Amino acid sequence: MERLNQTSSVSEFILLGLSSRPEDQKPLFILFLIIYLVTITGNLLIILAIHSDSQLQTPMYFFLSFLSFIDICFTTTIVPRMLVNFLSHKIISYAGCLTQMYFIYALGNTDSWLLVVMAFDRYVAICDPFHYVTIMSHHRCVLLVTFSCSLPHLHSLLHTLLLNQVTFCDSNIIHHFLCDFSPLVKLSCSSTFINEIVMIIEGSVFLVTPFLCITFSYIQILLAVLKIPSAAGKRKAFSTCGSHLTVVTLFYGSIFYVYLQPVSTYTVRDHMATIVYTVLTSTLNPFIYSLRNTDLKQGLRKLVVRRKP
């Protein structure tokens, strides 16, 4: 990794973080440590509950367990580095910065495609229930998860390699709490035209396509639900999608706010939106999916009872 971008005179970056005020560092450290522990604990409980309860061995929960696993990895890519920054060491190496950006993009987009797969699962369950078992076979579920986990790495590799061609000369201060495309491009002293064009075209397509797939799935679901004669049937159908829609809204709302804008307009105000999709969504997912899901709540209760001495 030391041989990365030998034309650049910058060998390390300084991550300014969320605040430069010394009195803010310890409270922020405590806050994000709690958030991180809650995220890890909540998502681990979801994974353990799903894999220990035979009633939760369905495609929907199979995808949810993978989403929880990716959320743990995604948060671990970001929060531990933030915690170190809050206490003392705000310096990150050039290679470390690009590595962090690579995994943020790879894991964040894996989350995105898993949400698409989960929307497709709900679409089949509601719009074609008689063929659900055939369509959502275990083999097909594994293929969908493999695709969701593999494709984002190509997207991430493309942008990481392109950014490695950019030259950084003077300033190495990143006005952010993580290594991201926009604040890094702002520091460049060479042309970033290719990077920005690729991000606008390929990046936008890669962001918008999953969202459009989810939107199409839910339009079809809405049309199918409206044809259900009983009010109870409609409520049951909507209840199976409510949690997923809440997560989709949080995740894509914050991502679109951050990335679907020119690099030149990127400001410190975008930090809050970045926190939503990188940290808070992963923290809230276990609560969102379990609070309105009777089967998952029962699975969690069984897990807790089973672990009692």
Coordinates of C-alpha atoms in Angstrom, one line a residue:
M1 CA 0.0 0.0 0.0
E2 CA 3.0 2.3 0.5
R3 CA 3.5 2.4 -3.3
L4 CA 0.1 4.0 -3.8
N5 CA 0.2 7.3 -5.8
Q6 CA 3.9 8.0 -5.7
T7 CA 3.3 11.3 -7.5
S8 CA 1.5 12.7 -4.4
S9 CA 3.5 14.6 -1.8
V10 CA 0.9 13.8 0.9
S11 CA 1.5 10.6 2.8
E12 CA -1.1 11.1 5.5
F13 CA -4.3 13.1 6.2
I14 CA -5.8 14.8 9.2
L15 CA -9.4 14.0 9.9
L16 CA -10.9 17.0 11.7
G17 CA -13.9 15.0 12.8
L18 CA -17.2 16.4 14.0
S19 CA -15.8 19.2 16.2
S20 CA -12.5 20.8 16.7
R21 CA -13.4 22.0 20.2
P22 CA -11.4 20.1 22.9
E23 CA -14.4 20.1 25.4
D24 CA -16.5 18.3 22.8
Q25 CA -14.2 15.3 22.3
K26 CA -15.0 13.3 25.4
P27 CA -18.8 13.7 25.2
L28 CA -18.7 12.7 21.5
F29 CA -16.5 9.7 22.4
I30 CA -19.0 8.5 25.0
L31 CA -22.0 9.1 22.7
F32 CA -20.5 7.2 19.7
L33 CA -19.1 4.4 21.9
I34 CA -22.6 3.8 23.2
I35 CA -24.1 4.0 19.6
Y36 CA -21.4 1.5 18.4
L37 CA -22.0 -1.0 21.3
V38 CA -25.8 -0.8 20.7
T39 CA -25.3 -1.3 17.0
I40 CA -23.1 -4.4 17.5
T41 CA -25.3 -5.9 20.2
G42 CA -28.6 -5.2 18.4
N43 CA -27.5 -6.7 15.1
L44 CA -25.8 -9.7 16.7
L45 CA -29.0 -10.4 18.6
I46 CA -30.9 -10.3 15.3
I47 CA -28.5 -12.7 13.6
L48 CA -28.5 -15.1 16.6
A49 CA -32.3 -15.0 16.9
I50 CA -32.8 -15.8 13.2
H51 CA -30.3 -18.7 13.1
S52 CA -31.5 -20.3 16.3
D53 CA -35.2 -20.3 15.6
S54 CA -36.6 -22.7 13.0
Q55 CA -39.7 -20.5 12.5
L56 CA -37.4 -17.7 11.2
Q57 CA -35.7 -19.9 8.5
T58 CA -37.4 -18.0 5.6
P59 CA -36.0 -15.9 2.8
M60 CA -37.0 -12.6 4.5
Y61 CA -35.1 -13.4 7.6
F62 CA -32.2 -14.9 5.7
F63 CA -31.7 -11.6 4.0
L64 CA -32.2 -9.7 7.2
S65 CA -29.5 -11.7 8.9
F66 CA -27.1 -10.7 6.1
L67 CA -28.2 -7.1 6.3
S68 CA -27.4 -7.1 10.1
F69 CA -24.0 -8.7 9.4
I70 CA -23.1 -6.0 6.8
D71 CA -24.3 -3.3 9.2
I72 CA -21.9 -4.6 11.8
C73 CA -19.0 -4.5 9.3
F74 CA -20.1 -1.1 7.9
T75 CA -20.2 0.5 11.3
T76 CA -16.9 -1.1 12.3
T77 CA -15.3 0.5 9.3
I78 CA -16.2 4.0 10.5
V79 CA -16.9 4.3 14.3
P80 CA -13.7 2.9 15.8
R81 CA -11.7 5.3 13.7
M82 CA -13.9 8.1 15.0
L83 CA -13.4 7.0 18.6
V84 CA -9.6 7.2 18.1
N85 CA -9.9 10.7 16.6
F86 CA -12.0 11.9 19.5
L87 CA -9.4 11.0 22.1
S88 CA -6.1 11.9 20.4
H89 CA -4.9 10.6 17.1
K90 CA -6.5 12.4 14.2
I91 CA -4.0 11.4 11.6
I92 CA -4.7 8.6 9.0
S93 CA -2.3 7.3 6.5
Y94 CA -2.8 7.8 2.7
A95 CA -3.3 4.1 2.3
G96 CA -5.5 3.8 5.3
C97 CA -7.7 6.6 4.0
L98 CA -8.2 5.0 0.6
T99 CA -8.8 1.6 2.3
Q100 CA -11.5 3.1 4.6
M101 CA -13.2 4.8 1.6
Y102 CA -13.1 1.5 -0.3
F103 CA -14.9 -0.4 2.4
I104 CA -17.4 2.4 3.1
Y105 CA -18.4 2.4 -0.5
A106 CA -18.4 -1.4 -0.8
L107 CA -20.3 -2.1 2.4
G108 CA -22.7 0.8 2.0
N109 CA -23.7 -0.3 -1.5
T110 CA -24.0 -3.9 -0.3
D111 CA -26.6 -2.5 2.2
S112 CA -28.3 -0.8 -0.7
W113 CA -28.6 -3.9 -2.9
L114 CA -29.7 -6.1 0.1
L115 CA -32.6 -3.6 0.5
V116 CA -33.4 -4.2 -3.1
V117 CA -33.4 -8.0 -2.6
M118 CA -35.6 -7.6 0.5
A119 CA -38.1 -5.5 -1.5
F120 CA -38.1 -8.1 -4.2
D121 CA -38.8 -10.8 -1.6
R122 CA -41.8 -8.8 -0.3
Y123 CA -43.0 -8.2 -3.9
V124 CA -43.0 -11.9 -4.6
A125 CA -44.7 -12.8 -1.3
I126 CA -47.5 -10.3 -1.8
C127 CA -48.0 -10.3 -5.6
D128 CA -47.3 -13.9 -6.4
P129 CA -47.7 -15.9 -3.1
F130 CA -48.6 -19.2 -4.8
H131 CA -45.1 -19.3 -6.5
Y132 CA -43.2 -17.8 -3.6
V133 CA -41.5 -21.0 -2.4
T134 CA -40.5 -21.9 -5.9
I135 CA -39.2 -18.4 -6.9
M136 CA -37.5 -17.7 -3.5
S137 CA -35.7 -21.0 -3.3
H138 CA -32.6 -21.3 -1.0
H139 CA -30.4 -21.5 -4.1
R140 CA -31.8 -18.3 -5.6
C141 CA -31.6 -16.5 -2.2
V142 CA -27.9 -17.4 -2.0
L143 CA -27.3 -16.1 -5.5
L144 CA -29.1 -12.9 -4.7
V145 CA -27.0 -12.3 -1.6
T146 CA -23.8 -13.2 -3.5
F147 CA -24.7 -10.7 -6.2
S148 CA -25.5 -8.0 -3.6
C149 CA -22.2 -8.5 -1.9
S150 CA -20.0 -8.8 -5.0
L151 CA -21.2 -6.0 -7.4
P152 CA -20.5 -3.1 -4.9
H153 CA -16.9 -4.1 -4.6
L154 CA -16.4 -3.4 -8.4
H155 CA -18.0 0.0 -7.9
S156 CA -15.9 0.8 -4.9
L157 CA -12.7 -0.4 -6.6
L158 CA -13.3 1.8 -9.6
H159 CA -13.6 5.0 -7.6
T160 CA -10.7 4.1 -5.3
L161 CA -8.4 3.4 -8.2
L162 CA -9.4 6.6 -9.9
L163 CA -8.8 8.6 -6.8
N164 CA -5.4 7.1 -6.4
Q165 CA -4.5 8.8 -9.7
V166 CA -5.2 12.2 -8.2
T167 CA -2.3 14.3 -6.8
F168 CA -2.4 15.8 -3.3
C169 CA 0.2 18.5 -2.9
D170 CA -0.3 21.0 0.0
S171 CA -3.3 20.7 2.2
N172 CA -4.0 17.3 3.9
I173 CA -6.7 18.4 6.3
I174 CA -10.0 16.6 5.6
H175 CA -13.0 18.5 7.0
H176 CA -14.9 15.3 7.8
F177 CA -14.9 12.4 10.3
L178 CA -14.2 9.8 7.5
C179 CA -12.4 9.5 4.2
D180 CA -15.0 10.2 1.5
F181 CA -14.9 11.1 -2.2
S182 CA -16.0 14.8 -2.0
P183 CA -13.8 16.1 0.7
L184 CA -10.8 14.2 -0.7
V185 CA -11.4 15.6 -4.2
K186 CA -11.5 19.1 -2.8
L187 CA -7.9 18.7 -1.6
S188 CA -6.5 17.7 -5.0
C189 CA -4.1 19.9 -6.8
S190 CA -4.5 18.0 -10.1
S191 CA -7.5 17.7 -12.4
T192 CA -10.4 15.7 -11.0
F193 CA -12.6 16.0 -14.1
I194 CA -12.6 12.3 -14.8
N195 CA -13.3 11.4 -11.2
E196 CA -16.2 13.8 -11.0
I197 CA -17.7 12.7 -14.3
V198 CA -17.5 9.0 -13.4
M199 CA -19.0 9.8 -10.0
I200 CA -21.8 11.8 -11.5
I201 CA -22.6 9.2 -14.2
E202 CA -21.6 5.8 -12.9
G203 CA -22.1 6.7 -9.2
S204 CA -25.5 8.2 -9.8
V205 CA -26.6 5.1 -11.8
F206 CA -25.3 2.8 -9.0
L207 CA -27.2 4.8 -6.4
V208 CA -30.4 5.5 -8.2
T209 CA -30.9 2.0 -9.8
P210 CA -31.4 0.2 -6.5
F211 CA -33.8 2.9 -5.4
L212 CA -35.8 2.6 -8.6
C213 CA -36.0 -1.2 -8.2
I214 CA -37.4 -0.7 -4.7
T215 CA -39.8 1.9 -5.9
F216 CA -41.1 -0.3 -8.7
S217 CA -41.5 -3.3 -6.3
Y218 CA -43.5 -1.2 -3.9
I219 CA -45.7 0.3 -6.6
Q220 CA -46.6 -3.3 -7.6
I221 CA -47.1 -4.2 -4.0
L222 CA -49.4 -1.2 -3.4
L223 CA -51.5 -2.1 -6.5
A224 CA -51.8 -5.7 -5.3
V225 CA -52.8 -4.7 -1.7
L226 CA -55.4 -2.3 -2.9
K227 CA -57.1 -5.3 -4.6
I228 CA -57.4 -7.1 -1.3
P229 CA -61.1 -6.8 -0.2
S230 CA -60.7 -6.9 3.6
A231 CA -59.2 -4.1 5.7
A232 CA -57.5 -6.7 7.9
G233 CA -55.8 -8.2 4.9
K234 CA -54.6 -4.8 3.7
R235 CA -53.2 -4.0 7.2
K236 CA -51.4 -7.4 7.4
A237 CA -49.8 -6.8 3.9
F238 CA -48.7 -3.3 4.7
S239 CA -47.3 -4.3 8.1
T240 CA -44.9 -6.7 6.5
C241 CA -43.5 -3.8 4.4
G242 CA -43.6 -1.0 6.9
S243 CA -40.2 -1.7 8.6
H244 CA -38.5 -2.1 5.3
L245 CA -39.9 1.2 4.0
T246 CA -38.8 3.0 7.1
V247 CA -35.2 1.8 6.6
V248 CA -35.2 2.6 2.9
T249 CA -36.4 6.2 3.6
L250 CA -33.7 6.8 6.2
F251 CA -31.0 5.2 4.1
Y252 CA -31.7 6.7 0.7
G253 CA -32.9 10.0 1.9
S254 CA -29.5 10.7 3.6
I255 CA -27.4 9.2 0.8
F256 CA -29.2 11.2 -2.0
Y257 CA -28.7 14.4 0.1
V258 CA -24.9 13.8 0.3
Y259 CA -24.0 12.3 -3.1
L260 CA -26.5 13.7 -5.6
Q261 CA -24.9 17.2 -5.5
P262 CA -21.8 18.7 -7.1
V263 CA -18.5 18.3 -5.2
S264 CA -18.2 22.1 -5.0
T265 CA -21.3 22.4 -2.9
Y266 CA -20.2 19.9 -0.3
T267 CA -20.1 21.5 3.1
V268 CA -19.8 20.6 6.8
R269 CA -23.6 20.6 7.0
D270 CA -23.5 17.3 5.1
H271 CA -21.9 15.6 8.1
M272 CA -25.3 15.0 9.8
A273 CA -26.7 13.3 6.7
T274 CA -23.5 11.2 6.5
I275 CA -24.0 10.1 10.1
V276 CA -27.6 9.0 9.3
Y277 CA -26.7 6.5 6.6
T278 CA -23.3 5.4 8.0
V279 CA -24.0 5.1 11.7
L280 CA -27.7 5.7 12.7
T281 CA -29.3 3.5 10.1
S282 CA -27.3 0.5 11.2
T283 CA -28.1 1.3 14.9
L284 CA -31.8 1.7 14.3
N285 CA -32.3 -1.4 12.0
P286 CA -32.6 -4.0 14.7
F287 CA -35.2 -1.8 16.5
I288 CA -37.1 -1.0 13.3
Y289 CA -37.3 -4.6 12.2
S290 CA -38.1 -6.1 15.6
L291 CA -40.6 -3.7 17.1
R292 CA -43.4 -4.3 14.6
N293 CA -42.5 -8.0 13.8
T294 CA -44.1 -10.5 16.1
D295 CA -42.2 -13.5 14.8
L296 CA -38.8 -11.7 15.3
K297 CA -39.8 -10.5 18.8
Q298 CA -40.7 -14.1 19.7
G299 CA -37.4 -15.3 18.3
L300 CA -35.5 -12.8 20.5
R301 CA -37.5 -13.8 23.6
K302 CA -36.6 -17.5 22.9
L303 CA -33.0 -16.5 22.5
V304 CA -32.9 -14.6 25.8
V305 CA -34.7 -17.4 27.7
R306 CA -32.4 -20.0 26.2
R307 CA -29.3 -18.1 27.3
K308 CA -30.6 -17.8 30.9
P309 CA -28.8 -20.2 33.4

